[in-house]
N, CA and C atoms as an extended XYZ file, in Angstrom:
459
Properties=species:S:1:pos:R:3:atomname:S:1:resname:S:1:resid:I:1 pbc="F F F"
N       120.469      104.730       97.248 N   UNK     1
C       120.353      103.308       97.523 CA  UNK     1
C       118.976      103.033       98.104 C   UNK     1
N       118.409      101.775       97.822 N   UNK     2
C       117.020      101.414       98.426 CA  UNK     2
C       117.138      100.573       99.767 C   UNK     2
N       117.816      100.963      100.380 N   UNK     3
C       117.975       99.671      101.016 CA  UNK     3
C       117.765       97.784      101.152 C   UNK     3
N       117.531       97.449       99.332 N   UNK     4
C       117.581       96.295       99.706 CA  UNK     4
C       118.919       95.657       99.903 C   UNK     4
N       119.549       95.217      100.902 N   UNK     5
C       120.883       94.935      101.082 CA  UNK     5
C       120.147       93.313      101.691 C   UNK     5
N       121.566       92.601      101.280 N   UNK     6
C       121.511       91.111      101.718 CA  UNK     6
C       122.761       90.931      102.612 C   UNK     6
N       122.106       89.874      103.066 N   UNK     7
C       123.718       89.047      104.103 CA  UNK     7
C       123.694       89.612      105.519 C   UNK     7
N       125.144       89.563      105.953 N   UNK     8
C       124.895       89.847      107.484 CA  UNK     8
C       124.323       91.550      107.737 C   UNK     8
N       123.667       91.760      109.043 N   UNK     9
C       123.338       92.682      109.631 CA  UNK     9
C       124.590       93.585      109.270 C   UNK     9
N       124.562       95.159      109.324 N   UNK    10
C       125.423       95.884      108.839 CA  UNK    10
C       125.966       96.692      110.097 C   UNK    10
N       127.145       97.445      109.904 N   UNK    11
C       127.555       97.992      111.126 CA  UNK    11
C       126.896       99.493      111.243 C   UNK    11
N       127.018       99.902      112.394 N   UNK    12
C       126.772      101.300      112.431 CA  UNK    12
C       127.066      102.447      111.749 C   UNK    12
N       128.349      102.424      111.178 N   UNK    13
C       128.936      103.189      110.116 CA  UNK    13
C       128.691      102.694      109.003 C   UNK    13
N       128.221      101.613      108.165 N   UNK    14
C       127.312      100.983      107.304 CA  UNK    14
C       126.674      101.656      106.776 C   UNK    14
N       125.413      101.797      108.161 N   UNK    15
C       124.344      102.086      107.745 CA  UNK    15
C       123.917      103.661      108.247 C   UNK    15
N       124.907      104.477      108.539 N   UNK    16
C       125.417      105.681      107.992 CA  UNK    16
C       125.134      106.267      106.911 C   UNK    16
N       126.031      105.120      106.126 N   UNK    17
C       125.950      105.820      104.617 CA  UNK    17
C       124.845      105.520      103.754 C   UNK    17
N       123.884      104.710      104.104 N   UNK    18
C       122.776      104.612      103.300 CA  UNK    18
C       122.224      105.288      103.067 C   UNK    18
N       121.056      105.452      101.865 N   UNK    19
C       120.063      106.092      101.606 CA  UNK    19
C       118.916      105.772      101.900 C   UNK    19
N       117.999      105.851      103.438 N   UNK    20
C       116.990      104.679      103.940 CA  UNK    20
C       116.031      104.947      103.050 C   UNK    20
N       115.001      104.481      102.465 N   UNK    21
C       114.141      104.633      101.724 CA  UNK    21
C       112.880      103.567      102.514 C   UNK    21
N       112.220      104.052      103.077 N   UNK    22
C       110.808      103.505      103.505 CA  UNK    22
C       109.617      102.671      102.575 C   UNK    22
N       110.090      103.205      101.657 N   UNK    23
C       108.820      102.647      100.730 CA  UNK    23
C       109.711      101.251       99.931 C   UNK    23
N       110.822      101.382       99.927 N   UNK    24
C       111.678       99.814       99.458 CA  UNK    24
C       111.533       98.683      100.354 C   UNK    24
N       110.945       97.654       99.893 N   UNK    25
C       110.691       96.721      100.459 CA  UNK    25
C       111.701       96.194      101.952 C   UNK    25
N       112.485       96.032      101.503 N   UNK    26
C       114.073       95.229      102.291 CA  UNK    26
C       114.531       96.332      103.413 C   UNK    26
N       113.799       97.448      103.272 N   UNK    27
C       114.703       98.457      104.207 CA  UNK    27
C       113.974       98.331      105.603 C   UNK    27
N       115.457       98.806      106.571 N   UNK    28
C       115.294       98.574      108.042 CA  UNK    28
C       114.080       99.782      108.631 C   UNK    28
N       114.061      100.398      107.961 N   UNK    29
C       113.243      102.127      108.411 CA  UNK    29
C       111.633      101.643      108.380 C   UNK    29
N       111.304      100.616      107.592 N   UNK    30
C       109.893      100.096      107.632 CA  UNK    30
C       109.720       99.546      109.304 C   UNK    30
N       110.576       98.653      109.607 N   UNK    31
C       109.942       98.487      110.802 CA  UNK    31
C       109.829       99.374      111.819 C   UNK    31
N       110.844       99.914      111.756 N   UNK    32
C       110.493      101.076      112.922 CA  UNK    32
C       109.328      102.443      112.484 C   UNK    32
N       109.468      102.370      111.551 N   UNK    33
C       107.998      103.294      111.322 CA  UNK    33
C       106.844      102.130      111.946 C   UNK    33
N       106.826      101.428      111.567 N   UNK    34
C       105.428      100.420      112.167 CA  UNK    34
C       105.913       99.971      113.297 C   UNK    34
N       106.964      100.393      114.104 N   UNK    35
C       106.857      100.595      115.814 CA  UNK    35
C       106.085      101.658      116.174 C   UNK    35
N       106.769      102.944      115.716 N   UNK    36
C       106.296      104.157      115.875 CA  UNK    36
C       105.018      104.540      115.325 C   UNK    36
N       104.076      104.059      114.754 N   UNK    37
C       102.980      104.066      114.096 CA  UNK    37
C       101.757      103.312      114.400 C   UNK    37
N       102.143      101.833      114.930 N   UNK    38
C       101.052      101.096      115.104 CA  UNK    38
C       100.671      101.626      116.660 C   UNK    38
N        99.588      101.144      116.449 N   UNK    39
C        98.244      101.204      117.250 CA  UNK    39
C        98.819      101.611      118.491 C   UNK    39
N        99.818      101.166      119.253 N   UNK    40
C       100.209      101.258      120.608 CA  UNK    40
C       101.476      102.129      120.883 C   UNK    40
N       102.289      101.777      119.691 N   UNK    41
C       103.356      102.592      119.426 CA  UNK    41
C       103.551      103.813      119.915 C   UNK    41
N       102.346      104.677      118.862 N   UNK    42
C       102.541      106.326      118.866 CA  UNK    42
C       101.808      106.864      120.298 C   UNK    42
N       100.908      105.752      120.987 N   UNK    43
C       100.452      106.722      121.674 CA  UNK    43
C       101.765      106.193      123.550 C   UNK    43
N       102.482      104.887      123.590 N   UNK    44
C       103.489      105.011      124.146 CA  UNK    44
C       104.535      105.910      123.832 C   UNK    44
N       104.992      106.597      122.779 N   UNK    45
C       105.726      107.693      122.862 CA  UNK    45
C       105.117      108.946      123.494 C   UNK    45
N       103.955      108.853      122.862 N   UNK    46
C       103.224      110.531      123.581 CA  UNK    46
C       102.845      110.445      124.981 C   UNK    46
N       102.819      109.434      125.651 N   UNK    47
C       102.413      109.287      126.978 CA  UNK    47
C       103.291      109.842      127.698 C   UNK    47
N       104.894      109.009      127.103 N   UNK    48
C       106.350      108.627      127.531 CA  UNK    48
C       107.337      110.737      127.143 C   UNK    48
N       106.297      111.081      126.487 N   UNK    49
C       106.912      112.830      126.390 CA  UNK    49
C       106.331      113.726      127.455 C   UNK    49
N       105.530      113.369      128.558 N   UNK    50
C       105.146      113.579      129.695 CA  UNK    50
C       106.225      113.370      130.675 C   UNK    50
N       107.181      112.061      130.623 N   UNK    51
C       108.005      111.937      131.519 CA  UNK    51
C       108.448      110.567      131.792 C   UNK    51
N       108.984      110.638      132.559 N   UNK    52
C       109.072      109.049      132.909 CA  UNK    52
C       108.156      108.314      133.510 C   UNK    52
N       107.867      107.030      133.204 N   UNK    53
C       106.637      106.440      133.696 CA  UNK    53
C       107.274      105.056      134.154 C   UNK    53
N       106.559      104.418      134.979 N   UNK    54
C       106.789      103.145      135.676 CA  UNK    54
C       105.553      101.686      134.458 C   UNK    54
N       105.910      100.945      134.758 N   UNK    55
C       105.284       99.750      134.082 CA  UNK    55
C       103.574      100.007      134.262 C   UNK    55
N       103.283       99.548      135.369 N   UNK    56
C       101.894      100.022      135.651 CA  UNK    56
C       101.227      101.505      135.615 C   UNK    56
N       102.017      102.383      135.670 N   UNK    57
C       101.602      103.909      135.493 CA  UNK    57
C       101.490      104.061      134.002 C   UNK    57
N       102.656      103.740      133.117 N   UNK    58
C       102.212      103.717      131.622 CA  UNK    58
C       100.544      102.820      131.193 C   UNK    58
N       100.592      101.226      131.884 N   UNK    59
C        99.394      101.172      131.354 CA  UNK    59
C        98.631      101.455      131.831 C   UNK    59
N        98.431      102.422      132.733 N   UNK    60
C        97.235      103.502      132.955 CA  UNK    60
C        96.964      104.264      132.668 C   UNK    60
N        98.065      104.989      131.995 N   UNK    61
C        98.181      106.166      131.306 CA  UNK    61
C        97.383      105.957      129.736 C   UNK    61
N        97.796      104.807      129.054 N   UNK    62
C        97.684      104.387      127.714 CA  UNK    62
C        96.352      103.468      128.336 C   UNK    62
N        95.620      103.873      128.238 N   UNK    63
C        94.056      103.288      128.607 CA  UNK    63
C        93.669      101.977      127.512 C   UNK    63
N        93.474      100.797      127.339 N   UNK    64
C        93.044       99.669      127.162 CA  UNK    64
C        94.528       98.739      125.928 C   UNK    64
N        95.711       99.218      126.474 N   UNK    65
C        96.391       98.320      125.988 CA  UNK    65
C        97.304       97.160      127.035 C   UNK    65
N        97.231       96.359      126.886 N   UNK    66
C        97.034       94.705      127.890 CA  UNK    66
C        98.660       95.185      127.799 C   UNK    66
N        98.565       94.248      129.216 N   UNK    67
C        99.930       94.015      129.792 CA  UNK    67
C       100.937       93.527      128.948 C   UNK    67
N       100.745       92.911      127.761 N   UNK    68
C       101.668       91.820      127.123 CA  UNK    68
C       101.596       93.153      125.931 C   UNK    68
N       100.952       93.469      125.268 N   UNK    69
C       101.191       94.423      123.662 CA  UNK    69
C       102.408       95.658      124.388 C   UNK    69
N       102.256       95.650      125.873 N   UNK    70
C       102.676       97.087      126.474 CA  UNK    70
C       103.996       96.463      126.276 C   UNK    70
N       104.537       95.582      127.524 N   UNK    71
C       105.789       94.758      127.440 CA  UNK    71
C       106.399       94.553      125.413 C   UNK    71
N       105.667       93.773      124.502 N   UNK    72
C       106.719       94.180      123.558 CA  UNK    72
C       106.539       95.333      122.537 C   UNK    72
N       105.632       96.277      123.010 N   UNK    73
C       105.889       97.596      122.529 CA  UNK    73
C       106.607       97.906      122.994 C   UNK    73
N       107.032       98.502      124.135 N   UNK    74
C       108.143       98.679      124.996 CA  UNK    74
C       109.587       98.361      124.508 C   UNK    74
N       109.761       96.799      124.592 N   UNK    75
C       110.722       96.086      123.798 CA  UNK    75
C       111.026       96.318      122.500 C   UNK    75
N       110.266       96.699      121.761 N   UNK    76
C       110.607       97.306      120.423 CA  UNK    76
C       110.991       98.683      120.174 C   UNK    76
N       110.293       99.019      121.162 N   UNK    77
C       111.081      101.130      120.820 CA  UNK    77
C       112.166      101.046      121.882 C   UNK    77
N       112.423      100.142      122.830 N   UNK    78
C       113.681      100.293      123.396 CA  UNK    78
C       114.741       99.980      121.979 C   UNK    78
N       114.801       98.620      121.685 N   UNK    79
C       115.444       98.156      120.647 CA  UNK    79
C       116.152       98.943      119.430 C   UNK    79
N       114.918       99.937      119.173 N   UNK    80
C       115.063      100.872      117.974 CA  UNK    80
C       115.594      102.066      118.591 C   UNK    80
N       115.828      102.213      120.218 N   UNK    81
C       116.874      103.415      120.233 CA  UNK    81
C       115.546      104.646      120.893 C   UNK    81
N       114.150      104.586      121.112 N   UNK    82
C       113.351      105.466      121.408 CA  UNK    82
C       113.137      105.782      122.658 C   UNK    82
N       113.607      104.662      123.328 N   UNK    83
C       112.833      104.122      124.790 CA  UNK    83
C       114.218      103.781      125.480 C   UNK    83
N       114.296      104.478      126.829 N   UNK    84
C       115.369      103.830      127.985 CA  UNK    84
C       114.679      103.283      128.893 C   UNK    84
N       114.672      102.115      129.280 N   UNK    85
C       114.548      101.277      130.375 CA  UNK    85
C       115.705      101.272      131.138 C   UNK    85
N       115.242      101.969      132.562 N   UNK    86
C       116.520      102.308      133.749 CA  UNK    86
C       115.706      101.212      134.584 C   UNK    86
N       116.421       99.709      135.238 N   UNK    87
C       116.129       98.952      136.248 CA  UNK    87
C       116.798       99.771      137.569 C   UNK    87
N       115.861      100.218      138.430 N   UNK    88
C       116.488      100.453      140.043 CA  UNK    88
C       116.735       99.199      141.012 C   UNK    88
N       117.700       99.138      141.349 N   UNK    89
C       118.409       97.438      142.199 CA  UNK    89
C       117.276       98.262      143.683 C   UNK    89
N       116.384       98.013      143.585 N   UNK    90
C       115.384       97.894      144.999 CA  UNK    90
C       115.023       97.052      145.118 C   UNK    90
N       114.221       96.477      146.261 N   UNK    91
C       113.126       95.442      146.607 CA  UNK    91
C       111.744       96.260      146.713 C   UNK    91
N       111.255       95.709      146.032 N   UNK    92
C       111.108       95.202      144.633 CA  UNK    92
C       111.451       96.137      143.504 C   UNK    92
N       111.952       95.008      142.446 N   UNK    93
C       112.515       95.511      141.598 CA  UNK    93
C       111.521       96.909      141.072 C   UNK    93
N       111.890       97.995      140.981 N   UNK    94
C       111.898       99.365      140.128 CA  UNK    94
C       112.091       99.748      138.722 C   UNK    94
N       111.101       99.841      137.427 N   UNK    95
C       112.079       99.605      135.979 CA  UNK    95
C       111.101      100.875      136.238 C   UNK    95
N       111.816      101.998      135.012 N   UNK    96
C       111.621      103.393      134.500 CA  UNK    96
C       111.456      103.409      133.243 C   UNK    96
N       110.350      104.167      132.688 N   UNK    97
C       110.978      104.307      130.718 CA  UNK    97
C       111.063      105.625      130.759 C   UNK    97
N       111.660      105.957      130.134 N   UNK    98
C       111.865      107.511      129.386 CA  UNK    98
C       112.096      107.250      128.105 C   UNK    98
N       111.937      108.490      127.524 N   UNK    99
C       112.165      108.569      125.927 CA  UNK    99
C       113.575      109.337      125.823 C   UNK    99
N       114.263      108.426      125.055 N   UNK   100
C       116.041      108.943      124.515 CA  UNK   100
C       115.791      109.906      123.786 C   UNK   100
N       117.258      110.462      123.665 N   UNK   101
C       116.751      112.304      122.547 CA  UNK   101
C       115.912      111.679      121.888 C   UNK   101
N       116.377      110.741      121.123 N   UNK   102
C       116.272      110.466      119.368 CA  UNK   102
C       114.243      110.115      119.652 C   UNK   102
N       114.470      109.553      120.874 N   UNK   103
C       112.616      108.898      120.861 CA  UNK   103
C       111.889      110.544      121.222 C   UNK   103
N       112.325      110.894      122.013 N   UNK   104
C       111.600      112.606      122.222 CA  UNK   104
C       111.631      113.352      120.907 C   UNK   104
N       112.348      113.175      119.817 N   UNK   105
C       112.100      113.807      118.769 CA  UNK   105
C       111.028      113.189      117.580 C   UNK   105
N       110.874      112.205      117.856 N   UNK   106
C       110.243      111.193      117.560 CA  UNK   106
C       108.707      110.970      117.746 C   UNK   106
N       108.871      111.812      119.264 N   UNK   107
C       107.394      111.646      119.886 CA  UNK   107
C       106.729      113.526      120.208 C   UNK   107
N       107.757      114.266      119.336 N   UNK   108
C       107.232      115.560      119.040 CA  UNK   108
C       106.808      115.771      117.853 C   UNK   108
N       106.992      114.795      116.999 N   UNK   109
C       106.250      114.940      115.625 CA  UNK   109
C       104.919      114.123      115.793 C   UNK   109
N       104.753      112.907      116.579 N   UNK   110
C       104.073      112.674      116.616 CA  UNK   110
C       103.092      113.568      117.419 C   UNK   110
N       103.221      113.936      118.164 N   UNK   111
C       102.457      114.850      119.151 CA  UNK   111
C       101.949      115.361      118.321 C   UNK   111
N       102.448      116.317      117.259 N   UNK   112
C       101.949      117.609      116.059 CA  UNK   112
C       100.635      116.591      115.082 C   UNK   112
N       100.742      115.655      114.838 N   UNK   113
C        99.934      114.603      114.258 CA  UNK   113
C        98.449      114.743      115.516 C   UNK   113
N        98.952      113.695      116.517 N   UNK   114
C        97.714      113.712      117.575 CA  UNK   114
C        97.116      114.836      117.699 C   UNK   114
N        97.473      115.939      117.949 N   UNK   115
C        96.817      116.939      118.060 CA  UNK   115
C        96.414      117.948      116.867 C   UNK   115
N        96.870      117.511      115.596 N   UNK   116
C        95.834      117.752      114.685 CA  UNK   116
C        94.954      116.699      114.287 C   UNK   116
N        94.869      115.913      114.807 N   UNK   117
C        93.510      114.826      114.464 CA  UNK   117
C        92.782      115.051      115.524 C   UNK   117
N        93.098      115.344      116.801 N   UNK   118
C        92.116      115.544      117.702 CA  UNK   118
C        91.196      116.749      117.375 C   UNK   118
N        92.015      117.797      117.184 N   UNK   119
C        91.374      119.309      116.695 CA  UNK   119
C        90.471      118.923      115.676 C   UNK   119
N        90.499      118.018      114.560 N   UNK   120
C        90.067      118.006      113.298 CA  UNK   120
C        88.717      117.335      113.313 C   UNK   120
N        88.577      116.597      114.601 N   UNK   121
C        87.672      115.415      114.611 CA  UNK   121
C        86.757      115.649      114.247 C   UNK   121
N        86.015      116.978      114.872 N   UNK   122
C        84.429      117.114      114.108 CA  UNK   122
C        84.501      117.299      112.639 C   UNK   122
N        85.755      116.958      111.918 N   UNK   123
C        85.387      117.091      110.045 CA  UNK   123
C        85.658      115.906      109.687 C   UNK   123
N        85.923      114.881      110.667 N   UNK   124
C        86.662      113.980      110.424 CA  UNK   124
C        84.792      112.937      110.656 C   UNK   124
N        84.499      113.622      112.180 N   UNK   125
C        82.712      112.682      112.243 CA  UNK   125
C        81.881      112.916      111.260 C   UNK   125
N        82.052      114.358      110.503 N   UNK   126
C        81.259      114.232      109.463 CA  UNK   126
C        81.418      113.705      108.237 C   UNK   126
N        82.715      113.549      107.877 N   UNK   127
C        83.033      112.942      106.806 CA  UNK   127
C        82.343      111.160      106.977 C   UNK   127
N        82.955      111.080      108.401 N   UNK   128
C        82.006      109.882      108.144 CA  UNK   128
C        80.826      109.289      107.921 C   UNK   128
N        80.342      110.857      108.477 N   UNK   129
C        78.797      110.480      109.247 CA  UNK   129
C        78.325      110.573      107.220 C   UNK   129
N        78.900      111.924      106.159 N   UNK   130
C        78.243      112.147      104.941 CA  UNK   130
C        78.551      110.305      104.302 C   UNK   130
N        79.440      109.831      104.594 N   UNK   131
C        79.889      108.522      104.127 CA  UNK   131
C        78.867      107.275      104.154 C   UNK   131
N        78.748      107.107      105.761 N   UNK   132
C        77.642      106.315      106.027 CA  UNK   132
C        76.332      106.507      105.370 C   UNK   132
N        76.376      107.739      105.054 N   UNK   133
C        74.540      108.273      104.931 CA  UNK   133
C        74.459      107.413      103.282 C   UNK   133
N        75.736      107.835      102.416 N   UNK   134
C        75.657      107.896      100.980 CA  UNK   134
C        76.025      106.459      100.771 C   UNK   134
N        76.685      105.604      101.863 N   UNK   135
C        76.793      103.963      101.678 CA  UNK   135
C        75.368      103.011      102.206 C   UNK   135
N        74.714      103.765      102.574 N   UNK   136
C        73.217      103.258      103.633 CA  UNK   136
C        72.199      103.439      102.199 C   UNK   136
N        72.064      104.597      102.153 N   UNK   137
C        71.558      105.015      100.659 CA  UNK   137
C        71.434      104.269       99.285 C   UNK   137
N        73.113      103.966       99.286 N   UNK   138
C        73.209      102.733       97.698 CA  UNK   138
C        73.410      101.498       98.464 C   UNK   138
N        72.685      101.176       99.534 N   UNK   139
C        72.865       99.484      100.024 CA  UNK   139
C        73.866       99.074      100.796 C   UNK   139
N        74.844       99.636      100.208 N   UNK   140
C        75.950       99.261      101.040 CA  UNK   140
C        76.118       99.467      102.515 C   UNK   140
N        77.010       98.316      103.410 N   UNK   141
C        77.116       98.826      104.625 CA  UNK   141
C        78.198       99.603      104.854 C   UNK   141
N        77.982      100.573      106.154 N   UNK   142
C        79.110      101.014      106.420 CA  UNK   142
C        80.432      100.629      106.926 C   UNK   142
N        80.798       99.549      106.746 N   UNK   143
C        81.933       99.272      106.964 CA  UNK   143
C        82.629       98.555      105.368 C   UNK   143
N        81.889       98.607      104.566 N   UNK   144
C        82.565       97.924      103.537 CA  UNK   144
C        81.543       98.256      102.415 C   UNK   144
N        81.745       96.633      101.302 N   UNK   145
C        81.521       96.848      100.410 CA  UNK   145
C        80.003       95.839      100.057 C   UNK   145
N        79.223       96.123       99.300 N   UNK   146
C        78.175       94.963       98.760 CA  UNK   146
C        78.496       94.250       98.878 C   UNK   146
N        77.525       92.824       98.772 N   UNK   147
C        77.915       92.223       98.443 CA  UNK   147
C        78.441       91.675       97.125 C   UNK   147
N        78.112       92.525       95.802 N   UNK   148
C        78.121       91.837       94.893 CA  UNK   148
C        79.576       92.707       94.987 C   UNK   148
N        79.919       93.650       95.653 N   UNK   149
C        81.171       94.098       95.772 CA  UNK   149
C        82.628       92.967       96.389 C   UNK   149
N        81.969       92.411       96.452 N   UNK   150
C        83.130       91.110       97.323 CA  UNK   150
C        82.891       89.697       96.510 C   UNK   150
N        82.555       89.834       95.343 N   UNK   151
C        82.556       88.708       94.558 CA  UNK   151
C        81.586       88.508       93.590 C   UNK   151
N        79.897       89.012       93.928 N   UNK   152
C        78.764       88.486       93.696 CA  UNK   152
C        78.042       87.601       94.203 C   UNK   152
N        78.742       86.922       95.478 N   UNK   153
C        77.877       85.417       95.827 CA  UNK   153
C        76.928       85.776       96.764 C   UNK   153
């Protein structure tokens, strides 16, 4: 099955039996890959496989993502089952995240990713750096295309 399914939201045993398919338009598994993937996503799981972190300790941890992308990143990998938010009844209020099994397994594959792109980087600067040289060379800039590459005008 591709998951394009219509009508109401499905039950848990539902969607059990599916066959999720990521690359089918309609399926639920797209968004949560682009929780777990975008920009803020993967590196709140890998922060969050360190341990539990507090609101302000995560965005210190995760260096230049704003108070508001943190809050509904947060909100979205809780949602999807990755992320526990424990509120402590203190003055002042106390919230915790940890990562649920399912998000710790989640954020050990990703880990295996981060740390082969980190390792890789110096083939990764040169690829760019041979890129830039050979787009500088035929005119083009390095970030794109000619202009006559974007239309001719």
């Amino acid at each position: 099955m591709d998951c394009e399914r219509t009508g109401a939201a499905s039950s848990t045993a539902d969607a059990e039996n599916l066959a999720f398919d990521v690359f089918a338009r309609a399926c639920p598994s797209r968004g949560t890959l682009e929780h777990v993937t975008g920009k803020w996503g993967g590196l709140i799981l890998g922060a969050l496989h360190e341990g539990s972190f507090r609101f302000n300790e995560l965005r210190r941890r995760v260096d230049g993502v704003s108070e508001k992308m943190l809050s509904q990143t947060l909100h979205a990998l809780e949602r999807d089952g990755l992320v526990h938010r424990e509120a402590q009844p203190t003055n002042p209020p106390r919230v915790d995240y940890r990562l649920t099994p399912l998000g710790s397994a989640v954020a050990e594959r990703l880990l295996a990713l981060i740390y082969l792109v980190e390792d890789r980087m110096p083939e990764v600067l040169s690829a760019q750096e041979r890129y830039d040289t050979v787009r500088a060379e035929s005119g083009e800039a390095a970030g794109g295309a000619t202009t006559a590459g974007r239309g001719g005008r």
